[in-house]
Amino acid sequence: MIKISAYDPLLVLATNEVKNDLKIILNDI
């Protein structure tokens, strides 16, 4: 896994998108 600064804006946005996708998937179950 590539190490990226936790404050990297793109990493933060990507992480938030993944979290939102997981929430949607869990809500659909």
PQR file of N, CA, C, O and H, with PARSE charges and radii, in Angstrom:
ATOM      1  N   MET A   1       0.852  -1.194   0.000 -0.4000 1.5000
ATOM      2  CA  MET A   1       0.000   0.000   0.000 -0.0000 2.0000
ATOM      3  C   MET A   1       0.883   1.238   0.000  0.5500 1.7000
ATOM      4  O   MET A   1       1.864   1.336   0.737 -0.5500 1.4000
ATOM      5  N   ILE A   2       0.497   2.178  -0.855 -0.4000 1.5000
ATOM      6  CA  ILE A   2       1.296   3.395  -0.967 -0.0000 2.0000
ATOM      7  C   ILE A   2       1.045   4.296   0.234  0.5500 1.7000
ATOM      8  O   ILE A   2      -0.101   4.558   0.596 -0.5500 1.4000
ATOM      9  H   ILE A   2      -0.300   2.098  -1.454  0.4000 1.0000
ATOM     10  N   LYS A   3       2.110   4.760   0.839 -0.4000 1.5000
ATOM     11  CA  LYS A   3       1.961   5.659   1.991 -0.0000 2.0000
ATOM     12  C   LYS A   3       1.708   7.087   1.501  0.5500 1.7000
ATOM     13  O   LYS A   3       2.504   7.652   0.752 -0.5500 1.4000
ATOM     14  H   LYS A   3       3.041   4.546   0.545  0.4000 1.0000
ATOM     15  N   ILE A   4       0.600   7.647   1.933 -0.4000 1.5000
ATOM     16  CA  ILE A   4       0.262   9.020   1.562 -0.0000 2.0000
ATOM     17  C   ILE A   4      -0.053   9.803   2.829  0.5500 1.7000
ATOM     18  O   ILE A   4      -0.571   9.251   3.800 -0.5500 1.4000
ATOM     19  H   ILE A   4      -0.047   7.188   2.541  0.4000 1.0000
ATOM     20  N   SER A   5       0.259  11.069   2.809 -0.4000 1.5000
ATOM     21  CA  SER A   5      -0.032  11.903   3.971 -0.0000 2.0000
ATOM     22  C   SER A   5      -1.515  11.843   4.304  0.5500 1.7000
ATOM     23  O   SER A   5      -2.359  11.924   3.412 -0.5500 1.4000
ATOM     24  H   SER A   5       0.680  11.517   2.020  0.4000 1.0000
ATOM     25  N   ALA A   6      -1.825  11.704   5.562 -0.4000 1.5000
ATOM     26  CA  ALA A   6      -3.225  11.621   5.997 -0.0000 2.0000
ATOM     27  C   ALA A   6      -3.965  12.918   5.671  0.5500 1.7000
ATOM     28  O   ALA A   6      -5.195  12.957   5.657 -0.5500 1.4000
ATOM     29  H   ALA A   6      -1.139  11.638   6.286  0.4000 1.0000
ATOM     30  N   TYR A   7      -3.210  13.959   5.415 -0.4000 1.5000
ATOM     31  CA  TYR A   7      -3.829  15.253   5.129 -0.0000 2.0000
ATOM     32  C   TYR A   7      -3.942  15.503   3.628  0.5500 1.7000
ATOM     33  O   TYR A   7      -4.307  16.597   3.197 -0.5500 1.4000
ATOM     34  H   TYR A   7      -2.211  13.928   5.427  0.4000 1.0000
ATOM     35  N   ASP A   8      -3.621  14.467   2.827 -0.4000 1.5000
ATOM     36  CA  ASP A   8      -3.734  14.607   1.370 -0.0000 2.0000
ATOM     37  C   ASP A   8      -5.215  14.765   1.025  0.5500 1.7000
ATOM     38  O   ASP A   8      -5.997  13.848   1.277 -0.5500 1.4000
ATOM     39  H   ASP A   8      -3.324  13.578   3.177  0.4000 1.0000
ATOM     40  N   PRO A   9      -5.618  15.900   0.456 -0.5600 1.5000
ATOM     41  CA  PRO A   9      -7.036  16.169   0.161  0.2800 2.0000
ATOM     42  C   PRO A   9      -7.672  15.068  -0.686  0.5500 1.7000
ATOM     43  O   PRO A   9      -8.807  14.665  -0.431 -0.5500 1.4000
ATOM     44  N   LEU A  10      -6.945  14.581  -1.694 -0.4000 1.5000
ATOM     45  CA  LEU A  10      -7.512  13.540  -2.550 -0.0000 2.0000
ATOM     46  C   LEU A  10      -7.746  12.266  -1.771  0.5500 1.7000
ATOM     47  O   LEU A  10      -8.743  11.576  -1.982 -0.5500 1.4000
ATOM     48  H   LEU A  10      -6.023  14.908  -1.901  0.4000 1.0000
ATOM     49  N   LEU A  11      -6.822  11.949  -0.862 -0.4000 1.5000
ATOM     50  CA  LEU A  11      -6.977  10.734  -0.053 -0.0000 2.0000
ATOM     51  C   LEU A  11      -8.193  10.881   0.863  0.5500 1.7000
ATOM     52  O   LEU A  11      -8.968   9.940   1.036 -0.5500 1.4000
ATOM     53  H   LEU A  11      -6.013  12.510  -0.691  0.4000 1.0000
ATOM     54  N   VAL A  12      -8.348  12.063   1.442 -0.4000 1.5000
ATOM     55  CA  VAL A  12      -9.490  12.315   2.327 -0.0000 2.0000
ATOM     56  C   VAL A  12     -10.792  12.169   1.552  0.5500 1.7000
ATOM     57  O   VAL A  12     -11.735  11.540   2.031 -0.5500 1.4000
ATOM     58  H   VAL A  12      -7.719  12.827   1.301  0.4000 1.0000
ATOM     59  N   LEU A  13     -10.847  12.747   0.354 -0.4000 1.5000
ATOM     60  CA  LEU A  13     -12.069  12.657  -0.456 -0.0000 2.0000
ATOM     61  C   LEU A  13     -12.352  11.211  -0.832  0.5500 1.7000
ATOM     62  O   LEU A  13     -13.496  10.763  -0.756 -0.5500 1.4000
ATOM     63  H   LEU A  13     -10.081  13.258  -0.036  0.4000 1.0000
ATOM     64  N   ALA A  14     -11.326  10.481  -1.234 -0.4000 1.5000
ATOM     65  CA  ALA A  14     -11.514   9.085  -1.622 -0.0000 2.0000
ATOM     66  C   ALA A  14     -12.007   8.262  -0.440  0.5500 1.7000
ATOM     67  O   ALA A  14     -12.891   7.419  -0.590 -0.5500 1.4000
ATOM     68  H   ALA A  14     -10.396  10.845  -1.296  0.4000 1.0000
ATOM     69  N   THR A  15     -11.436   8.506   0.731 -0.4000 1.5000
ATOM     70  CA  THR A  15     -11.834   7.759   1.926 -0.0000 2.0000
ATOM     71  C   THR A  15     -13.286   8.058   2.274  0.5500 1.7000
ATOM     72  O   THR A  15     -14.042   7.155   2.633 -0.5500 1.4000
ATOM     73  H   THR A  15     -10.717   9.191   0.853  0.4000 1.0000
ATOM     74  N   ASN A  16     -13.674   9.325   2.167 -0.4000 1.5000
ATOM     75  CA  ASN A  16     -15.058   9.703   2.474 -0.0000 2.0000
ATOM     76  C   ASN A  16     -16.020   9.051   1.496  0.5500 1.7000
ATOM     77  O   ASN A  16     -17.110   8.632   1.885 -0.5500 1.4000
ATOM     78  H   ASN A  16     -13.060  10.058   1.875  0.4000 1.0000
ATOM     79  N   GLU A  17     -15.625   8.958   0.214 -0.4000 1.5000
ATOM     80  CA  GLU A  17     -16.495   8.334  -0.780 -0.0000 2.0000
ATOM     81  C   GLU A  17     -16.679   6.861  -0.458  0.5500 1.7000
ATOM     82  O   GLU A  17     -17.785   6.330  -0.568 -0.5500 1.4000
ATOM     83  H   GLU A  17     -14.740   9.298  -0.102  0.4000 1.0000
ATOM     84  N   VAL A  18     -15.600   6.199  -0.060 -0.4000 1.5000
ATOM     85  CA  VAL A  18     -15.680   4.771   0.282 -0.0000 2.0000
ATOM     86  C   VAL A  18     -16.600   4.586   1.497  0.5500 1.7000
ATOM     87  O   VAL A  18     -17.430   3.677   1.521 -0.5500 1.4000
ATOM     88  H   VAL A  18     -14.702   6.630   0.029  0.4000 1.0000
ATOM     89  N   LYS A  19     -16.445   5.444   2.489 -0.4000 1.5000
ATOM     90  CA  LYS A  19     -17.281   5.348   3.688 -0.0000 2.0000
ATOM     91  C   LYS A  19     -18.749   5.521   3.313  0.5500 1.7000
ATOM     92  O   LYS A  19     -19.612   4.795   3.808 -0.5500 1.4000
ATOM     93  H   LYS A  19     -15.770   6.181   2.469  0.4000 1.0000
ATOM     94  N   ASN A  20     -19.031   6.494   2.426 -0.4000 1.5000
ATOM     95  CA  ASN A  20     -20.415   6.729   2.015 -0.0000 2.0000
ATOM     96  C   ASN A  20     -20.965   5.527   1.264  0.5500 1.7000
ATOM     97  O   ASN A  20     -22.126   5.157   1.439 -0.5500 1.4000
ATOM     98  H   ASN A  20     -18.330   7.083   2.024  0.4000 1.0000
ATOM     99  N   ASP A  21     -20.122   4.912   0.419 -0.4000 1.5000
ATOM    100  CA  ASP A  21     -20.560   3.734  -0.336 -0.0000 2.0000
ATOM    101  C   ASP A  21     -20.874   2.597   0.619  0.5500 1.7000
ATOM    102  O   ASP A  21     -21.860   1.883   0.434 -0.5500 1.4000
ATOM    103  H   ASP A  21     -19.179   5.213   0.277  0.4000 1.0000
ATOM    104  N   LEU A  22     -20.046   2.425   1.638 -0.4000 1.5000
ATOM    105  CA  LEU A  22     -20.275   1.350   2.604 -0.0000 2.0000
ATOM    106  C   LEU A  22     -21.581   1.588   3.362  0.5500 1.7000
ATOM    107  O   LEU A  22     -22.340   0.651   3.611 -0.5500 1.4000
ATOM    108  H   LEU A  22     -19.246   3.006   1.788  0.4000 1.0000
ATOM    109  N   LYS A  23     -21.835   2.834   3.723 -0.4000 1.5000
ATOM    110  CA  LYS A  23     -23.074   3.155   4.444 -0.0000 2.0000
ATOM    111  C   LYS A  23     -24.281   2.804   3.586  0.5500 1.7000
ATOM    112  O   LYS A  23     -25.254   2.231   4.078 -0.5500 1.4000
ATOM    113  H   LYS A  23     -21.219   3.595   3.521  0.4000 1.0000
ATOM    114  N   ILE A  24     -24.217   3.152   2.291 -0.4000 1.5000
ATOM    115  CA  ILE A  24     -25.331   2.871   1.382 -0.0000 2.0000
ATOM    116  C   ILE A  24     -25.534   1.362   1.262  0.5500 1.7000
ATOM    117  O   ILE A  24     -26.662   0.872   1.303 -0.5500 1.4000
ATOM    118  H   ILE A  24     -23.427   3.617   1.891  0.4000 1.0000
ATOM    119  N   ILE A  25     -24.436   0.638   1.114 -0.4000 1.5000
ATOM    120  CA  ILE A  25     -24.529  -0.828   0.975 -0.0000 2.0000
ATOM    121  C   ILE A  25     -25.128  -1.434   2.238  0.5500 1.7000
ATOM    122  O   ILE A  25     -25.996  -2.303   2.162 -0.5500 1.4000
ATOM    123  H   ILE A  25     -23.519   1.036   1.081  0.4000 1.0000
ATOM    124  N   LEU A  26     -24.665  -0.976   3.403 -0.4000 1.5000
ATOM    125  CA  LEU A  26     -25.175  -1.519   4.667 -0.0000 2.0000
ATOM    126  C   LEU A  26     -26.649  -1.177   4.846  0.5500 1.7000
ATOM    127  O   LEU A  26     -27.415  -1.977   5.382 -0.5500 1.4000
ATOM    128  H   LEU A  26     -23.960  -0.269   3.466  0.4000 1.0000
ATOM    129  N   ASN A  27     -27.045   0.006   4.400 -0.4000 1.5000
ATOM    130  CA  ASN A  27     -28.450   0.410   4.536 -0.0000 2.0000
ATOM    131  C   ASN A  27     -29.346  -0.422   3.631  0.5500 1.7000
ATOM    132  O   ASN A  27     -30.518  -0.637   3.940 -0.5500 1.4000
ATOM    133  H   ASN A  27     -26.422   0.657   3.964  0.4000 1.0000
ATOM    134  N   ASP A  28     -28.795  -0.894   2.508 -0.4000 1.5000
ATOM    135  CA  ASP A  28     -29.595  -1.676   1.564 -0.0000 2.0000
ATOM    136  C   ASP A  28     -29.817  -3.100   2.044  0.5500 1.7000
ATOM    137  O   ASP A  28     -30.732  -3.776   1.574 -0.5500 1.4000
ATOM    138  H   ASP A  28     -27.843  -0.719   2.257  0.4000 1.0000
ATOM    139  N   ILE A  29     -28.992  -3.561   2.971 -0.4000 1.5000
ATOM    140  CA  ILE A  29     -29.130  -4.953   3.429 -0.0000 2.0000
ATOM    141  C   ILE A  29     -30.395  -5.102   4.270  0.5500 1.7000
ATOM    142  O   ILE A  29     -30.692  -6.196   4.750 -0.5500 1.4000
ATOM    143  H   ILE A  29     -28.249  -3.012   3.352  0.4000 1.0000
TER
END
